[in-house]
Coordinates of C-alpha atoms in Angstrom, one line a residue:
M1418 CA 12.4 -36.8 -24.6
S1419 CA 12.4 -39.6 -21.2
A1420 CA 10.7 -42.0 -20.4
Y1421 CA 9.7 -40.3 -17.3
N1422 CA 8.2 -37.9 -18.6
T1423 CA 5.8 -39.9 -21.6
T1424 CA 3.6 -41.7 -18.3
K1425 CA 1.9 -39.6 -16.7
L1426 CA 3.0 -38.7 -13.8
D1427 CA 2.3 -40.0 -10.5
A1428 CA 0.1 -37.2 -9.0
A1429 CA 1.9 -37.7 -5.8
Q1430 CA 5.4 -37.6 -7.2
L1431 CA 4.1 -34.1 -8.3
N1432 CA 2.8 -33.0 -5.3
E1433 CA 5.8 -33.8 -3.1
R1434 CA 8.5 -32.2 -6.1
R1435 CA 6.4 -28.5 -5.4
R1436 CA 6.4 -29.0 -2.0
E1437 CA 10.5 -29.4 -1.1
A1438 CA 10.3 -26.1 -4.1
L1439 CA 8.0 -24.2 -1.6
S1440 CA 9.9 -25.6 1.4
K1441 CA 12.7 -24.3 -0.6
I1442 CA 11.4 -20.7 -0.6
D1443 CA 9.9 -21.2 2.9
N1444 CA 12.8 -21.8 4.8
A1445 CA 16.1 -19.8 2.8
E1446 CA 18.7 -17.9 4.3
F1447 CA 18.1 -14.5 3.8
G1448 CA 20.3 -13.5 0.8
W1449 CA 20.6 -10.1 -1.6
F1450 CA 18.0 -11.9 -3.7
H1451 CA 15.6 -10.7 -0.8
I1452 CA 17.0 -7.7 -0.2
R1453 CA 17.2 -6.2 -3.7
A1454 CA 12.9 -7.6 -3.8
C1455 CA 12.2 -5.4 -1.5
L1456 CA 14.6 -2.1 -2.2
V1457 CA 13.0 -2.6 -5.9
A1458 CA 9.1 -3.0 -4.2
G1459 CA 9.9 -0.3 -1.8
V1460 CA 10.9 2.1 -4.0
G1461 CA 7.8 2.2 -5.9
F1462 CA 6.1 2.4 -2.8
F1463 CA 7.8 5.4 -1.7
T1464 CA 7.3 6.9 -4.9
D1465 CA 3.6 6.5 -4.1
A1466 CA 3.7 8.3 -1.0
Y1467 CA 5.7 11.4 -2.3
D1468 CA 3.4 11.4 -5.3
L1469 CA -0.2 10.9 -3.3
F1470 CA 1.0 14.1 -0.4
A1471 CA 2.9 15.8 -1.8
I1472 CA -0.5 17.4 -3.6
N1473 CA -1.2 18.1 0.0
L1474 CA 1.4 21.0 -0.7
V1475 CA 0.5 22.0 -4.1
T1476 CA -3.2 22.7 -3.7
P1477 CA -2.3 25.4 -0.8
M1478 CA 0.5 27.1 -3.9
I1479 CA -2.4 27.1 -6.5
G1480 CA -4.8 28.6 -4.8
M1481 CA -2.3 31.6 -4.0
I1482 CA -1.6 31.7 -7.4
Y1483 CA -4.1 31.3 -9.3
F1484 CA -6.9 31.8 -7.5
N1485 CA -5.5 35.2 -5.6
G1486 CA -5.6 33.2 -2.2
S1487 CA -7.0 29.7 -1.6
L1488 CA -8.5 27.3 -3.7
P1489 CA -11.5 26.3 -3.9
A1490 CA -12.9 23.3 -2.2
D1491 CA -14.8 22.0 -4.6
L1492 CA -11.6 22.3 -7.2
D1493 CA -9.5 20.9 -3.8
L1494 CA -11.7 18.1 -3.4
G1495 CA -11.5 17.2 -6.9
I1496 CA -7.4 17.1 -7.1
K1497 CA -7.1 15.6 -4.2
V1498 CA -9.9 13.0 -4.7
A1499 CA -9.2 12.2 -8.4
A1500 CA -5.4 10.2 -7.4
S1501 CA -7.5 7.8 -4.5
V1502 CA -10.5 7.0 -7.5
G1503 CA -7.5 5.7 -10.2
T1504 CA -5.9 4.2 -7.3
F1505 CA -9.4 2.1 -6.6
I1506 CA -9.6 1.5 -9.9
G1507 CA -5.6 0.5 -10.0
Q1508 CA -6.6 -2.1 -6.9
V1509 CA -8.3 -4.3 -7.9
G1510 CA -8.1 -3.9 -11.6
F1511 CA -4.2 -5.4 -11.5
G1512 CA -4.9 -7.4 -8.4
Y1513 CA -7.4 -9.1 -10.9
L1514 CA -5.4 -9.5 -14.1
A1515 CA -2.0 -10.6 -12.0
D1516 CA -3.7 -13.4 -11.3
R1517 CA -4.8 -13.6 -14.7
L1518 CA -1.7 -13.1 -16.1
G1519 CA 1.2 -13.0 -13.9
R1520 CA 2.8 -10.9 -11.5
K1521 CA 5.8 -10.5 -13.1
R1522 CA 4.1 -9.5 -16.5
M1523 CA 2.4 -6.8 -15.1
Y1524 CA 5.1 -5.4 -12.7
G1525 CA 6.7 -2.2 -13.9
V1526 CA 3.5 -1.6 -15.7
E1527 CA 2.1 0.3 -12.8
L1528 CA 5.2 2.7 -12.9
M1529 CA 5.4 3.4 -15.8
I1530 CA 1.8 4.6 -16.1
I1531 CA 3.2 6.6 -12.5
I1532 CA 5.6 8.6 -14.5
V1533 CA 3.1 9.5 -17.4
A1534 CA 1.1 10.6 -15.6
T1535 CA 3.5 12.9 -13.5
L1536 CA 5.1 14.3 -16.5
G1537 CA 1.5 15.4 -17.5
Q1538 CA 0.3 17.0 -14.1
S1539 CA 4.0 18.7 -13.5
L1540 CA 3.3 20.5 -17.1
S1541 CA -0.4 21.1 -17.4
G1542 CA -1.1 24.4 -17.6
N1543 CA -4.8 26.2 -18.4
G1544 CA -6.2 26.4 -21.7
Y1545 CA -8.8 27.7 -23.3
T1546 CA -11.0 24.3 -23.4
L1547 CA -9.1 22.6 -20.2
S1548 CA -8.3 24.4 -17.1
L1549 CA -5.7 23.9 -14.7
P1550 CA -7.6 22.6 -11.9
A1551 CA -9.4 20.1 -14.4
A1552 CA -6.2 19.2 -16.7
L1553 CA -4.6 18.1 -12.8
I1554 CA -7.4 16.0 -11.8
I1555 CA -7.4 14.2 -15.1
W1556 CA -3.7 13.4 -14.9
R1557 CA -4.3 12.9 -11.2
L1558 CA -6.4 10.0 -12.3
I1559 CA -3.8 8.4 -14.5
V1560 CA -1.4 8.9 -11.4
G1561 CA -3.5 6.8 -9.5
I1562 CA -4.4 3.9 -11.2
G1563 CA -1.0 3.1 -11.1
I1564 CA -0.3 3.8 -7.6
G1565 CA -2.8 1.5 -7.1
G1566 CA -1.4 -1.0 -9.0
D1567 CA 1.7 -1.0 -6.5
Y1568 CA 0.2 -2.2 -3.5
P1569 CA -1.2 -6.1 -4.6
L1570 CA 1.4 -6.8 -7.1
S1571 CA 4.3 -5.5 -4.4
A1572 CA 2.6 -6.9 -1.6
V1573 CA 2.0 -10.2 -3.4
I1574 CA 5.5 -10.7 -4.8
T1575 CA 7.3 -10.0 -1.8
S1576 CA 5.1 -12.5 0.2
E1577 CA 5.5 -15.6 -2.6
F1578 CA 9.1 -14.7 -2.3
A1579 CA 9.6 -14.3 1.4
T1580 CA 10.6 -16.5 3.7
T1581 CA 8.6 -17.1 6.3
N1582 CA 10.5 -17.0 9.6
R1583 CA 10.9 -13.2 7.2
R1584 CA 7.6 -12.2 5.3
G1585 CA 5.8 -9.9 7.3
A1586 CA 9.4 -7.7 8.3
M1587 CA 10.3 -8.0 4.7
M1588 CA 6.6 -6.5 3.3
A1589 CA 7.0 -4.1 6.2
A1590 CA 10.1 -2.7 5.5
V1591 CA 8.7 -2.8 1.5
F1592 CA 5.3 -0.9 3.0
A1593 CA 7.7 1.2 4.9
M1594 CA 9.1 3.5 2.4
Q1595 CA 6.3 5.2 2.1
G1596 CA 6.9 7.0 4.9
F1597 CA 10.5 8.4 3.8
G1598 CA 8.1 9.4 0.4
Y1599 CA 5.4 11.0 2.6
L1600 CA 8.9 12.7 4.8
T1601 CA 10.7 13.3 0.7
T1602 CA 7.7 15.5 -0.3
G1603 CA 8.3 18.5 3.1
I1604 CA 12.2 17.9 2.0
V1605 CA 11.9 19.0 -2.0
A1606 CA 8.9 21.5 -0.6
I1607 CA 11.8 23.3 2.1
I1608 CA 15.0 23.1 -0.5
L1609 CA 12.7 24.8 -3.5
L1610 CA 11.3 26.7 -1.1
A1611 CA 14.2 28.4 -0.2
A1612 CA 16.3 28.7 -3.8
F1613 CA 13.0 30.3 -4.9
K1614 CA 12.6 32.6 -1.2
T1615 CA 13.1 36.2 -3.1
S1616 CA 11.9 35.4 -6.9
I1617 CA 8.2 34.3 -4.5
I1618 CA 8.7 36.9 -1.5
E1619 CA 9.0 39.7 -4.4
N1620 CA 5.9 37.9 -6.5
T1621 CA 3.9 35.1 -6.1
Q1622 CA 3.8 33.6 -9.0
N1623 CA 7.0 32.4 -8.9
L1624 CA 6.0 29.9 -6.8
D1625 CA 4.5 28.3 -9.8
Y1626 CA 8.0 26.9 -10.2
V1627 CA 8.5 25.3 -6.8
W1628 CA 5.1 23.2 -7.0
R1629 CA 5.8 22.0 -10.8
I1630 CA 9.5 20.6 -9.7
L1631 CA 7.8 18.9 -6.4
I1632 CA 5.5 17.0 -8.0
G1633 CA 7.7 16.5 -11.3
F1634 CA 10.8 14.8 -8.7
G1635 CA 8.2 12.4 -8.2
C1636 CA 9.8 10.9 -11.8
I1637 CA 12.8 10.1 -10.5
P1638 CA 12.8 7.2 -7.9
A1639 CA 10.4 5.5 -10.2
L1640 CA 13.0 5.6 -13.5
V1641 CA 14.9 4.1 -11.3
A1642 CA 12.7 1.1 -10.5
V1643 CA 10.8 0.6 -13.6
Y1644 CA 14.0 -1.4 -15.1
F1645 CA 14.2 -3.4 -12.2
R1646 CA 10.8 -4.3 -12.0
L1647 CA 11.2 -5.6 -15.4
T1648 CA 13.3 -7.7 -14.9
I1649 CA 12.4 -9.9 -11.9
P1650 CA 11.0 -13.6 -12.1
E1651 CA 8.0 -14.5 -11.9
T1652 CA 7.5 -16.2 -8.4
P1653 CA 7.7 -20.0 -8.0
R1654 CA 4.0 -20.1 -6.4
Y1655 CA 2.4 -18.5 -9.4
V1656 CA 4.4 -20.6 -11.5
L1657 CA 3.5 -23.6 -9.7
D1658 CA -0.2 -23.2 -8.4
I1659 CA -1.4 -20.7 -11.7
E1660 CA 0.2 -21.4 -15.0
N1661 CA 0.7 -25.2 -13.2
N1662 CA 4.5 -25.4 -14.7
V1663 CA 6.6 -28.3 -11.4
N1664 CA 9.5 -27.9 -14.2
K1665 CA 9.9 -24.0 -14.3
A1666 CA 8.9 -23.2 -11.3
E1667 CA 11.8 -26.1 -10.3
R1668 CA 14.5 -24.4 -12.2
D1669 CA 13.0 -20.9 -11.1
V1670 CA 14.0 -22.0 -7.7
A1671 CA 16.9 -22.8 -8.1
N1672 CA 18.2 -20.1 -10.3
V1673 CA 16.8 -17.5 -7.6
L1674 CA 18.0 -19.1 -4.7
N1675 CA 21.7 -20.2 -6.7
E1676 CA 21.2 -24.2 -5.3
N1677 CA 20.9 -27.4 -8.1
R1678 CA 17.8 -28.7 -9.7
N1679 CA 15.0 -30.7 -6.9
H1680 CA 16.5 -33.8 -6.4
L1681 CA 12.9 -35.5 -8.0
Q1682 CA 13.9 -33.0 -11.0
S1683 CA 15.1 -36.1 -13.6
E1684 CA 18.4 -34.8 -16.1
D1685 CA 15.8 -34.0 -19.4
D1686 CA 12.9 -32.4 -17.6
A1687 CA 14.8 -29.1 -16.5
N1688 CA 14.7 -28.6 -21.1
D1689 CA 11.3 -31.0 -21.2
A1690 CA 8.0 -28.2 -21.4
A1691 CA 5.2 -27.7 -19.3
I1692 CA 4.3 -31.4 -16.8
V1693 CA 1.1 -30.8 -15.4
N1694 CA -0.1 -31.2 -11.7
P1695 CA -4.2 -32.5 -12.1
S1696 CA -3.8 -31.7 -8.2
I1697 CA -4.3 -27.9 -9.2
V1698 CA -7.6 -26.1 -9.3
K1699 CA -7.8 -23.9 -11.5
G1700 CA -9.3 -20.5 -10.0
S1701 CA -12.7 -19.3 -12.3
M1702 CA -15.4 -17.7 -11.6
S1703 CA -17.6 -19.7 -10.3
D1704 CA -14.5 -21.3 -8.2
F1705 CA -13.8 -17.9 -7.2
C1706 CA -17.5 -17.7 -6.4
S1707 CA -17.6 -21.1 -4.2
Y1708 CA -14.5 -20.5 -2.3
F1709 CA -15.4 -16.6 -1.1
S1710 CA -19.0 -18.3 -0.2
K1711 CA -18.0 -20.5 2.0
W1712 CA -18.1 -18.3 5.9
Q1713 CA -14.9 -19.4 6.9
N1714 CA -13.3 -17.3 3.8
F1715 CA -15.6 -14.8 3.4
K1716 CA -15.2 -13.7 6.9
I1717 CA -11.2 -13.1 5.6
L1718 CA -12.5 -11.6 3.0
F1719 CA -14.3 -9.3 4.8
G1720 CA -12.4 -8.2 8.0
T1721 CA -9.3 -7.4 5.8
S1722 CA -11.4 -5.1 3.7
M1723 CA -13.0 -3.3 6.0
A1724 CA -10.7 -2.9 8.7
W1725 CA -9.2 -1.2 5.7
F1726 CA -11.8 1.1 4.7
A1727 CA -11.9 1.5 8.1
L1728 CA -8.4 2.9 8.6
D1729 CA -7.8 5.1 5.6
V1730 CA -10.7 6.9 7.0
A1731 CA -8.8 9.0 9.4
F1732 CA -5.5 8.0 8.2
Y1733 CA -6.4 9.7 4.5
G1734 CA -8.9 11.6 6.4
I1735 CA -5.5 13.2 8.5
G1736 CA -2.6 12.4 6.0
L1737 CA -4.3 14.7 2.9
N1738 CA -5.4 17.8 4.9
N1739 CA -2.7 18.3 7.1
S1740 CA -2.3 21.7 5.9
F1741 CA -5.8 22.1 6.8
I1742 CA -5.6 20.5 10.7
L1743 CA -2.0 23.1 11.3
S1744 CA -3.8 26.5 10.0
S1745 CA -6.5 25.5 12.3
I1746 CA -4.1 26.0 15.3
N1747 CA -3.0 28.8 13.1
F1748 CA 0.7 27.3 12.8
S1749 CA 1.0 27.0 8.8
N1750 CA -1.7 29.9 8.4
V1751 CA 0.3 33.8 8.0
H1752 CA -2.3 36.1 6.9
G1753 CA -1.4 38.3 4.2
D1754 CA 2.6 36.2 4.1
N1755 CA 2.4 33.0 1.1
F1756 CA 6.1 32.4 1.6
N1757 CA 5.6 31.8 5.0
T1758 CA 2.7 29.9 4.2
C1759 CA 4.3 27.6 2.6
W1760 CA 7.2 27.1 4.5
N1761 CA 5.1 26.5 7.7
A1762 CA 3.2 24.0 5.9
A1763 CA 6.5 22.1 4.1
V1764 CA 7.5 22.2 7.9
G1765 CA 4.9 21.3 10.1
Q1766 CA 4.4 18.6 7.8
I1767 CA 8.1 16.9 8.1
I1768 CA 7.6 17.3 11.9
I1769 CA 4.5 15.4 11.9
V1770 CA 6.3 12.4 9.2
L1771 CA 9.0 12.4 11.4
L1772 CA 7.7 12.4 14.4
G1773 CA 4.7 9.6 14.3
A1774 CA 4.8 8.4 10.9
V1775 CA 8.3 6.9 10.1
P1776 CA 9.2 5.6 13.5
G1777 CA 5.8 4.0 13.4
Y1778 CA 6.4 2.2 10.4
W1779 CA 9.4 0.7 11.5
V1780 CA 8.6 0.4 14.7
T1781 CA 6.1 -2.5 12.9
V1782 CA 9.1 -3.9 10.6
F1783 CA 11.1 -4.7 14.1
T1784 CA 8.3 -6.5 16.4
I1785 CA 5.8 -8.1 13.8
E1786 CA 8.0 -11.3 13.9
R1787 CA 7.3 -11.4 17.8
L1788 CA 4.3 -9.7 18.6
G1789 CA 2.4 -11.6 15.3
R1790 CA 0.3 -9.1 12.5
I1791 CA -3.3 -8.5 14.5
R1792 CA -1.8 -7.8 18.2
I1793 CA 0.2 -4.8 16.4
Q1794 CA -2.7 -4.4 14.6
I1795 CA -5.8 -4.6 18.2
I1796 CA -2.3 -1.6 19.5
G1797 CA -3.0 0.5 16.3
F1798 CA -6.8 0.5 16.5
V1799 CA -6.7 0.8 20.6
M1800 CA -4.3 3.8 20.8
S1801 CA -5.5 5.3 17.3
C1802 CA -8.9 5.4 18.7
I1803 CA -8.0 7.2 22.3
L1804 CA -5.9 9.3 21.0
F1805 CA -8.9 10.7 17.8
C1806 CA -11.1 11.0 21.7
V1807 CA -8.6 13.2 22.9
L1808 CA -7.6 14.8 19.8
G1809 CA -11.5 15.7 19.4
F1810 CA -12.9 16.4 22.1
A1811 CA -10.4 18.2 23.7
Y1812 CA -9.7 20.2 20.8
N1813 CA -9.9 23.4 21.7
Q1814 CA -9.0 23.4 24.8
I1815 CA -5.1 21.2 23.7
K1816 CA -5.0 23.7 21.1
N1817 CA -5.1 26.8 23.5
Y1818 CA -3.2 25.2 26.5
S1819 CA -0.3 24.6 23.8
V1820 CA -0.1 24.4 20.3
A1821 CA 3.4 21.9 20.5
L1822 CA 1.1 19.6 23.1
F1823 CA -1.3 19.5 19.9
I1824 CA 0.6 18.8 17.3
F1825 CA 2.6 15.8 19.4
L1826 CA -0.7 14.7 19.8
F1827 CA -1.4 14.3 16.5
A1828 CA 1.7 12.6 15.0
A1829 CA 1.5 10.3 18.4
T1830 CA -2.1 9.5 16.2
Q1831 CA 0.1 8.9 12.4
F1832 CA 2.7 7.0 14.3
F1833 CA -0.4 4.4 15.8
Q1834 CA -1.9 3.8 12.5
N1835 CA 2.0 2.9 11.6
F1836 CA 2.7 0.7 14.0
G1837 CA -0.6 -0.6 13.4
P1838 CA -3.4 -1.1 10.7
N1839 CA -1.9 0.9 8.5
S1840 CA 0.8 -1.8 8.1
T1841 CA -1.0 -4.8 9.0
T1842 CA -3.7 -3.9 6.6
F1843 CA -1.3 -4.0 4.0
I1844 CA 0.6 -6.8 5.5
I1845 CA -1.8 -9.7 6.4
P1846 CA -4.4 -9.3 2.3
G1847 CA -0.6 -10.6 0.9
E1848 CA -0.6 -13.9 3.0
V1849 CA -4.7 -15.6 3.3
F1850 CA -5.6 -16.1 0.3
P1851 CA -4.8 -18.9 -2.3
T1852 CA -2.3 -18.0 -4.9
R1853 CA -4.9 -18.0 -7.5
Y1854 CA -6.7 -15.5 -5.2
R1855 CA -4.6 -13.4 -3.5
S1856 CA -3.6 -10.5 -5.7
T1857 CA -7.5 -9.8 -6.3
G1858 CA -8.1 -10.4 -1.9
H1859 CA -5.2 -7.9 -1.7
G1860 CA -6.9 -5.9 -4.8
I1861 CA -10.1 -5.8 -3.5
A1862 CA -9.0 -4.8 0.2
A1863 CA -6.5 -2.6 -0.7
G1864 CA -9.6 -0.6 -2.7
S1865 CA -11.8 -0.6 0.1
G1866 CA -9.1 1.4 1.7
K1867 CA -9.5 3.6 -0.9
L1868 CA -13.7 3.6 -0.9
G1869 CA -12.8 5.0 2.5
A1870 CA -9.9 7.9 1.6
I1871 CA -12.9 8.7 -1.5
I1872 CA -15.7 9.2 1.9
A1873 CA -12.9 10.6 4.0
Q1874 CA -12.0 13.1 1.4
V1875 CA -14.8 14.1 0.6
G1876 CA -16.7 14.1 4.4
F1877 CA -13.7 16.1 4.7
S1878 CA -14.0 19.0 2.1
R1879 CA -17.3 19.0 3.2
L1880 CA -17.9 19.6 6.9
K1881 CA -14.6 21.0 7.7
D1882 CA -16.1 24.6 7.3
H1883 CA -20.2 23.7 8.7
G1884 CA -19.8 26.2 11.4
G1885 CA -17.5 28.7 9.9
Q1886 CA -13.4 28.1 8.5
N1887 CA -12.6 24.6 9.6
Q1888 CA -15.4 24.7 12.5
F1889 CA -16.1 21.3 12.3
I1890 CA -12.7 19.5 12.7
P1891 CA -13.0 18.1 16.5
Q1892 CA -16.4 16.7 15.3
L1893 CA -14.3 15.0 11.8
L1894 CA -11.9 13.9 14.3
Q1895 CA -14.1 12.2 16.7
I1896 CA -15.8 10.4 13.7
F1897 CA -12.8 8.9 12.6
A1898 CA -12.6 7.3 16.3
L1899 CA -15.7 5.7 15.6
F1900 CA -14.3 4.4 12.8
M1901 CA -11.4 3.2 14.8
F1902 CA -13.8 1.1 16.5
I1903 CA -15.0 0.0 13.7
G1904 CA -11.4 -1.5 12.8
L1905 CA -11.0 -3.2 16.0
L1906 CA -13.5 -5.0 16.1
V1907 CA -13.0 -6.9 12.6
T1908 CA -9.9 -7.6 13.5
F1909 CA -11.1 -10.2 15.1
L1910 CA -12.5 -11.9 12.4
I1911 CA -8.9 -12.3 10.5
P1912 CA -7.0 -15.2 12.0
E1913 CA -2.9 -14.2 12.6
T1914 CA -0.1 -15.0 10.0
K1915 CA 2.6 -15.3 11.9
G1916 CA 4.7 -18.5 11.8
K1917 CA 3.2 -20.5 8.6
T1918 CA 3.8 -20.7 5.3
L1919 CA 1.0 -19.5 2.8
E1920 CA 0.1 -22.4 1.6
E1921 CA -0.5 -22.8 5.5
L1922 CA -2.6 -21.0 5.8
S1923 CA -4.8 -21.3 2.8
G1924 CA -5.0 -24.6 2.9
E1925 CA -2.7 -25.1 -0.3
N1926 CA 0.0 -28.1 1.5
D1927 CA -1.9 -30.7 -0.5
P1928 CA -3.5 -29.8 -3.6
A1929 CA -5.0 -33.1 -4.0
T1930 CA -6.9 -32.7 -0.5
S1931 CA -10.4 -30.7 -0.9
S1932 CA -9.1 -28.0 2.4
Y1933 CA -7.5 -26.8 -1.1
S1934 CA -11.1 -25.3 -1.5
N1935 CA -11.6 -23.9 1.9
N1936 CA -9.0 -22.4 3.7
G1937 CA -6.1 -23.9 5.7
L1938 CA -6.8 -22.0 9.5
H1939 CA -10.2 -23.0 9.6
D1940 CA -9.8 -26.6 8.0
E1941 CA -7.8 -27.5 10.9
E1942 CA -10.2 -26.0 13.3
T1943 CA -12.8 -28.2 12.2
K1944 CA -11.3 -31.6 12.6

């Protein structure tokens, strides 16, 4: 072992090596590795959205097949809410484990859970002790855990590998794959309904083929991505700031960017054991409580969590109940014609996603580095609040005047949710927390969103028929408008992250200084 390693290295020199390694990541040219990282993470979100929103088309089919009409409200709620409960568990659990065990070690595990649970759903049947709806609820809970794990893992891995000037666009592009997953559910449903049209018209029981294949198709993209997730390298920031291994981080950066070693690293260092930087603060429960007990740090966790909670109340309130809303305006429901009811529901979903969700996601991708995260989030909350007010307070007037106008306005709400808080609430928590709590913080914020989704689904199911079938939907839209306003208010607790490195945002530029334990943005403000 060289004399270079037998003496205790100066902390300032180790910090300089750390800064140089991070600078290479932050200022690298956009290349194939970045594209690969986006694709590998994006395929997961395609699968997540497909699995989450396919159920919107499946539950009406199950009602037609097994209940001679519609699925009982309690079972419909149970099947839909189970995935959100599982997602909450996965977001918080995988978020913690990714900080504790490593991003790489956990990445791919969540997709394997999704694959197994998706197959389990598609092969479920009625039994003596376990009914089909009960089996689906169990498998939806498990698939939700896998989906939940994808949120903090993909967000943080993309964030920590991204260049500073493209980090927002890369994270937005990963998340935008949700739009294509949502769209694909409708397209696959249309193809399957067309293929089985004659047999479905002859016997509604043949819809059993359609919903099983529709659900099972979600395994295919997950199978494609799982290998690449299992082989992705650990992020250099995790290696530097949690594993505390300067040598390994430098080698990883060189491998990822196809560069030579750091000029401060000796020839022998490349093969030596880890060099530990004594300046690095280790994550622990006491340090976590100490860090977030400071208002300047806690308000960011609260702001990101509450904004996501408010957004998901409306986003999942309408996203998982499109068929009910379309039926209430007499678009999808064709009395006595099960085939056309399912067909119209799928077509309606495609129209709404193409008009609103997909454009909204990709406008965010192409504008986020110019407009910034906070401006987009404010625009999205303001416009969604206005549109929900219009739809809620003028529901019957718009519906009676023009179904096309109603669908357009309804799609516009999805556009401004996706060109707005649905994208930014995913991006910002992956940027604002220190490395040792970045995944945990993202998991807490995302889990808060899923609590909103659970409340929305339970509330929608319980309230939509208050006063008659679908009669309370206008009031629910008004409630969604209120939550958009709440989301707008808490947005002002969150800092703008555009153009700043992750270390600038978290105060980790120099671990030797006390700012490492505080949020860097606010340290600068108080100087």
